[in-house]
Coordinates of C-alpha atoms and ligand atoms in Angstrom, one line a residue:
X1 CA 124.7 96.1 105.5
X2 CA 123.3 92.8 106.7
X3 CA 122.6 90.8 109.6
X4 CA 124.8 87.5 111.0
X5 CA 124.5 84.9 112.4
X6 CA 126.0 84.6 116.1
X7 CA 126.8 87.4 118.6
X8 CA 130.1 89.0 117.2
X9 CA 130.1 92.1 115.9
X10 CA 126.5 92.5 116.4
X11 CA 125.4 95.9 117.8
X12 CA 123.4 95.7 121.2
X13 CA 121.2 98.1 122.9
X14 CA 121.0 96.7 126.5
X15 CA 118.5 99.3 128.7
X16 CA 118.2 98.9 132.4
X17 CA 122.5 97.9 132.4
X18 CA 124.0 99.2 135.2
X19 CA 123.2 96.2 137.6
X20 CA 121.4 92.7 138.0
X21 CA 120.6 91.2 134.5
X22 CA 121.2 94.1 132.0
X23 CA 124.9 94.1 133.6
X24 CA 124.7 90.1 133.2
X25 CA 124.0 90.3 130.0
X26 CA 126.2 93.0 128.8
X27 CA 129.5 91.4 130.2
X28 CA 128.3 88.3 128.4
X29 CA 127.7 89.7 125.3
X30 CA 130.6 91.5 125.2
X31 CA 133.0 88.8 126.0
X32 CA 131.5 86.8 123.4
X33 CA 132.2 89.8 120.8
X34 CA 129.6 92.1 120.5
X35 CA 129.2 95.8 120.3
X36 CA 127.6 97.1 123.2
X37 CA 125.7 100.7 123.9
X38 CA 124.4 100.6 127.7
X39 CA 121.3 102.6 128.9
X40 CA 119.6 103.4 132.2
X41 CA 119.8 106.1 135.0
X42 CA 122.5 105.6 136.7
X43 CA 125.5 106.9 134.3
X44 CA 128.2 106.7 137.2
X45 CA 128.1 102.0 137.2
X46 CA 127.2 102.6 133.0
X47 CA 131.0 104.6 133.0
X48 CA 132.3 102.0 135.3
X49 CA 130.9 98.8 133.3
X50 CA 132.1 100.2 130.0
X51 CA 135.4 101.0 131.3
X52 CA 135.3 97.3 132.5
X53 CA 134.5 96.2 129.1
X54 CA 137.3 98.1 127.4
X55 CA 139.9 96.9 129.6
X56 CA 139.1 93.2 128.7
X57 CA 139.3 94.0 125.1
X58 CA 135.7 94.6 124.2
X59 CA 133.7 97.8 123.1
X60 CA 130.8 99.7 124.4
X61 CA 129.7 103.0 125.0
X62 CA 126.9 104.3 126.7
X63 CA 124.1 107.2 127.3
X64 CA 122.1 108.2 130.7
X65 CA 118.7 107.0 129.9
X66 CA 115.5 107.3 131.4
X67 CA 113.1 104.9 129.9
X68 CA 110.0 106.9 131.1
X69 CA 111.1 109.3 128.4
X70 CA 110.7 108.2 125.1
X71 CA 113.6 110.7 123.7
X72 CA 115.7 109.1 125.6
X73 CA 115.3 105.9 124.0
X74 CA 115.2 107.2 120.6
X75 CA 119.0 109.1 121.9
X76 CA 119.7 105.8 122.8
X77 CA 119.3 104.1 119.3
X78 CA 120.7 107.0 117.3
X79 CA 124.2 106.5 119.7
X80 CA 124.1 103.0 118.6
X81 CA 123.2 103.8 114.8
X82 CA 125.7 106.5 114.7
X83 CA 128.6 105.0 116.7
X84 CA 128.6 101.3 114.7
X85 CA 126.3 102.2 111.2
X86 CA 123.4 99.9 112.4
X87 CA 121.8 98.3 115.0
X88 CA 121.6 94.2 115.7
X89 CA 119.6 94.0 118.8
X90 CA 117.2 96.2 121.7
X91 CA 117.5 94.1 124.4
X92 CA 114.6 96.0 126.9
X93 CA 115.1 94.9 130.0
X94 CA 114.8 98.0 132.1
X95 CA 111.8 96.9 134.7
X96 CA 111.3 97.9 138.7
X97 CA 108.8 95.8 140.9
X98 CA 108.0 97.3 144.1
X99 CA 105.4 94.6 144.9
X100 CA 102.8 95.6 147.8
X101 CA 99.2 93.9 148.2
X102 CA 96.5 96.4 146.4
X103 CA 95.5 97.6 149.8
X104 CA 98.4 99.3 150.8
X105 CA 97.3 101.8 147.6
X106 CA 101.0 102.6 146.7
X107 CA 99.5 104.5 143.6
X108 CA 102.9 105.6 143.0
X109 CA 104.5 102.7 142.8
X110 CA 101.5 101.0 140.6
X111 CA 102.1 104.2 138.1
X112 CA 106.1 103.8 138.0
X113 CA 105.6 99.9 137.1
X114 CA 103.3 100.6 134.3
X115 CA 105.6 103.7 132.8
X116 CA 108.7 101.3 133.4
X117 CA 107.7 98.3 132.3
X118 CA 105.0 98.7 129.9
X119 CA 105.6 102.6 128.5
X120 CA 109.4 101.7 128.7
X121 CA 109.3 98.7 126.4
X122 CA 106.9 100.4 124.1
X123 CA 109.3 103.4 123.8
X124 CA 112.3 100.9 123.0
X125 CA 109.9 99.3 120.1
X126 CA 108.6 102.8 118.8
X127 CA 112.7 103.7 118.8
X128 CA 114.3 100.3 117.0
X129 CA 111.0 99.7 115.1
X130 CA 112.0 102.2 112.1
X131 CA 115.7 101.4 112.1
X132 CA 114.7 97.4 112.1
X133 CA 112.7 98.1 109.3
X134 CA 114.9 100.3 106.8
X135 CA 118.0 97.9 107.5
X136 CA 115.8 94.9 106.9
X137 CA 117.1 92.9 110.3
X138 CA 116.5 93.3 113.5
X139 CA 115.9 92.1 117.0
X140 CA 113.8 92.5 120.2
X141 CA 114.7 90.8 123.5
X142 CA 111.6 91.8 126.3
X143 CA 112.2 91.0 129.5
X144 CA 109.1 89.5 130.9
X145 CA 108.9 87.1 134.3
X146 CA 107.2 84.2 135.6
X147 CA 105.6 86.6 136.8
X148 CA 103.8 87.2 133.2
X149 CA 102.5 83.6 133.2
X150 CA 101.0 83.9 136.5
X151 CA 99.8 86.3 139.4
X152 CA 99.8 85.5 143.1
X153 CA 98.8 88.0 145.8
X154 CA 101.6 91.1 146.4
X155 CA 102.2 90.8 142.8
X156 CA 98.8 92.1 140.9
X157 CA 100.5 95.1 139.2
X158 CA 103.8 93.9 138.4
X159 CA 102.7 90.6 136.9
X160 CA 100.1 93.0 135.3
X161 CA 103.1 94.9 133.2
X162 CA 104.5 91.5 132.7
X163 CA 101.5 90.1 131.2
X164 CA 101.4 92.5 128.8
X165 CA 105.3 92.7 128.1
X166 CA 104.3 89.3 126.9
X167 CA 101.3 90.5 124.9
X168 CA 102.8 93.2 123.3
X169 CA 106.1 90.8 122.3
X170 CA 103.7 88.2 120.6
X171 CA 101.6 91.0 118.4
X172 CA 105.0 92.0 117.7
X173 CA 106.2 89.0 116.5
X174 CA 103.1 88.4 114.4
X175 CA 103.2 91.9 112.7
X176 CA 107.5 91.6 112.6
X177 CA 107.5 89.6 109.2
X178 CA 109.5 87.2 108.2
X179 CA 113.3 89.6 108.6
X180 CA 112.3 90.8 112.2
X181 CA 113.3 88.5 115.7
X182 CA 110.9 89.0 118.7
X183 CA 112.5 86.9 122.1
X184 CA 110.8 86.9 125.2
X185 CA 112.9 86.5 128.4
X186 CA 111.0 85.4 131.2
X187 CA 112.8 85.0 134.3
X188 CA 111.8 83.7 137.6
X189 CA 114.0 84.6 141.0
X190 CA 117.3 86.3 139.8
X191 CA 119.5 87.5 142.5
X192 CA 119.5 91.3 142.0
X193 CA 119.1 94.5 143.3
X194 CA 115.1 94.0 142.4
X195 CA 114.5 93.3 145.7
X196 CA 115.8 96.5 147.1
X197 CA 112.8 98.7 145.4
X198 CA 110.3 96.9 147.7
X199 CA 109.3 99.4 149.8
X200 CA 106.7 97.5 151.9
X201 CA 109.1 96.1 154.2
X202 CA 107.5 92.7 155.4
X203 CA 107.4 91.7 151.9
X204 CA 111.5 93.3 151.6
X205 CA 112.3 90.9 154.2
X206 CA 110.5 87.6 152.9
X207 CA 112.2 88.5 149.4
X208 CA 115.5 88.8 150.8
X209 CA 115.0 85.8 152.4
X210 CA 113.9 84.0 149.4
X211 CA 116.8 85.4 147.1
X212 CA 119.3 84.0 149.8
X213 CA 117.8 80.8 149.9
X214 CA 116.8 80.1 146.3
X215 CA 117.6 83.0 144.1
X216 CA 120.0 82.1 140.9
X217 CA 122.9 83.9 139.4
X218 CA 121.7 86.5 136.7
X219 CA 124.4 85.2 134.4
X220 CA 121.5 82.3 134.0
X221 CA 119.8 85.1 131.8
X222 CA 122.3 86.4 130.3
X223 CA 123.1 83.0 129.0
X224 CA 119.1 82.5 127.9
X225 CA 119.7 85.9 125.9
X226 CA 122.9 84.7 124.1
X227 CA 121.2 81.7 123.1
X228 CA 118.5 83.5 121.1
X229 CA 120.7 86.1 119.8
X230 CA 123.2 84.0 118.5
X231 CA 120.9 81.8 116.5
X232 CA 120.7 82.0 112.7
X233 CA 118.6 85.1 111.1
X234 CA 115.7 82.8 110.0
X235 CA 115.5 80.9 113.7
X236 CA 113.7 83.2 116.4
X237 CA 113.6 81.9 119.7
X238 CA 110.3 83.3 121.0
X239 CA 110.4 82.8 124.5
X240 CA 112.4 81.4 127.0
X241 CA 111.7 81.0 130.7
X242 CA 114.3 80.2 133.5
X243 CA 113.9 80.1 136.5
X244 CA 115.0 78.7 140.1
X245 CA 115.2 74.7 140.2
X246 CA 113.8 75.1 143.9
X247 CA 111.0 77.8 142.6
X248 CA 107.7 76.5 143.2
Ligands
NAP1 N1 115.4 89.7 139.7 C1 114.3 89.0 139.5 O1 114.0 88.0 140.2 C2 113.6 89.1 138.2 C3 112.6 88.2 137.8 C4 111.9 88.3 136.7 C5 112.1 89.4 135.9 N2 113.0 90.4 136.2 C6 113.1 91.5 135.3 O2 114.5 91.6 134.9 C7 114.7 93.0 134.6 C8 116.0 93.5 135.2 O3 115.9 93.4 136.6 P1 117.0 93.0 137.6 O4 116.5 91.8 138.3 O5 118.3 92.9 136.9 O6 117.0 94.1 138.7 P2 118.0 95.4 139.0 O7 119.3 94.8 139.3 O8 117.3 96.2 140.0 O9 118.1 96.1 137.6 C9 117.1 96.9 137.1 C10 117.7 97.8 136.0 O10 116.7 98.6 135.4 C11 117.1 99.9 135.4 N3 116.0 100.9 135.5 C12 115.1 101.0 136.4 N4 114.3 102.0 136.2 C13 114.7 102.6 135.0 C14 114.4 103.7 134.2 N5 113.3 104.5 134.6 N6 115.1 104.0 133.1 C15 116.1 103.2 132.8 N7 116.5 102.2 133.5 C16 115.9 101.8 134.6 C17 118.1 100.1 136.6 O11 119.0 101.1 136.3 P3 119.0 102.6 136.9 O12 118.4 102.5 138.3 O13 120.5 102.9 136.9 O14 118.2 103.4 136.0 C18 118.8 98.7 136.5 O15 119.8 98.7 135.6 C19 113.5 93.8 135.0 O16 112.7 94.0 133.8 C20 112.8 92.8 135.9 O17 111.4 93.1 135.9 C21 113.7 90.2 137.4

């Protein structure tokens, strides 16, 4: 068993794939050849993308997972391992942003960010992690933001659980080695459903706004995350960020 170059035939776990950039991504990837296994809540669009995949000719399967639960992610892996013998890629992109200024003290929402974002990508490492390292290959894609270089008001905890998707990926890539990939994907304004799990609704309304005005396709990142996969074993892309032309 070894790793490749390029995207075909790899084995991808995309979390977070029933909409927005995990979808992206997956229709990408698949197009382009690889082996897809799809994770997140919402198992009804996972059944419906799959079947979409199939009937153009490519292969995926998928799994319901909840990436609050770490055995989910660790059933999400094992599918992968056990449907295609090994396991190319973790893309963890799974992430939720209601943004609200602190004073509003939607605790809630401040908790499901940092299980999401933070506990979720930790679960997807502690899952791929072992596998990566008995196969000798391996690759993590983390989805960070803009958002993870900088804060501005609204966006304290989100950019928060971005910052340290970033952080995490980097001690990653320093303990990885020298057989283990560690890409950072840093977005800026996708158009997505993202916007929809703002519940403060002046802010819903000036993001909507925003995504209609500026907001670009998320087949932009999906295109960022094929570049780095498809590079050669011993050429990791570290980070990329793309984002908006008009994005200030
Ligand atoms: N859109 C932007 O402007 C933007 C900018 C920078 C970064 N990002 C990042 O990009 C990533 C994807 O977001 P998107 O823009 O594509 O938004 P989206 O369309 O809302 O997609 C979010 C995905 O995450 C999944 N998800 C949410 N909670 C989950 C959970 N507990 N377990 C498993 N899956 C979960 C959702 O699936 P289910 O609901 O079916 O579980 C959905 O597939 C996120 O990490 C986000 O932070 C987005």
């Amino acid at each position: 068993m070894q790793t490749s170059s390029g995207i075909k035939d790899k084995v991808v776990v995309i979390t977070g794939a029933s909409s927005g950039i995990g979808e992206a991504t997956a229709l990408l990837l698949a197009e382009r050849g690889a082996k897809l296994v799809l994770g997140a809540r919402r198992s009804d669009r996972l059944k419906a993308l799959a079947d979409r995949i199939a009937a153009a000719g490519g292969e995926a399967t998928y799994a319901p997972t909840d990436v609050k639960r770490r055995d989910d992610l660790s059933n999400l892996v094992k599918l992968a391992c056990e449907r295609y013998g090994k396991l190319d890629v973790l893309v963890n992109n799974a992430g939720v942003g209601p943004i609200s200024p602190l004073d509003d003290l939607r605790v809630e929402e401040w908790e499901e960010m940092i299980d999401i974002n933070i506990k979720g990508v930790l679960y997807g490492i502690a899952a791929a992690l072992p596998i990566f390292r008995k196969q000798g290959f391996g690759h993590f894609v983390n989805t960070a933001s803009t958002a993870g270089h900088k804060t501005v008001p609204n966006q304290s905890v989100y950019s928060g659980t971005k910052f340290a998707v970033r952080a995490i990926s980097e001690g990653l890539r320093q303990e990885a080695g020298d057989k283990l990939r560690v890409t950072i994907i840093s977005p800026g304004f996708v158009r997505t459903d993202f916007v929809e799990a703002v519940t403060n609704p002046e802010l819903r309304a000036q993001l909507a706004e925003s995504r209609e005005k500026f907001a670009i396709s998320p087949d932009a990142i999906a295109r960022a995350i094929a570049f780095a996969i498809e590079q050669p074993a011993d050429i990791d892309v570290n980070e990329i960020v793309v984002r908006p032309t008009a994005q200030g």
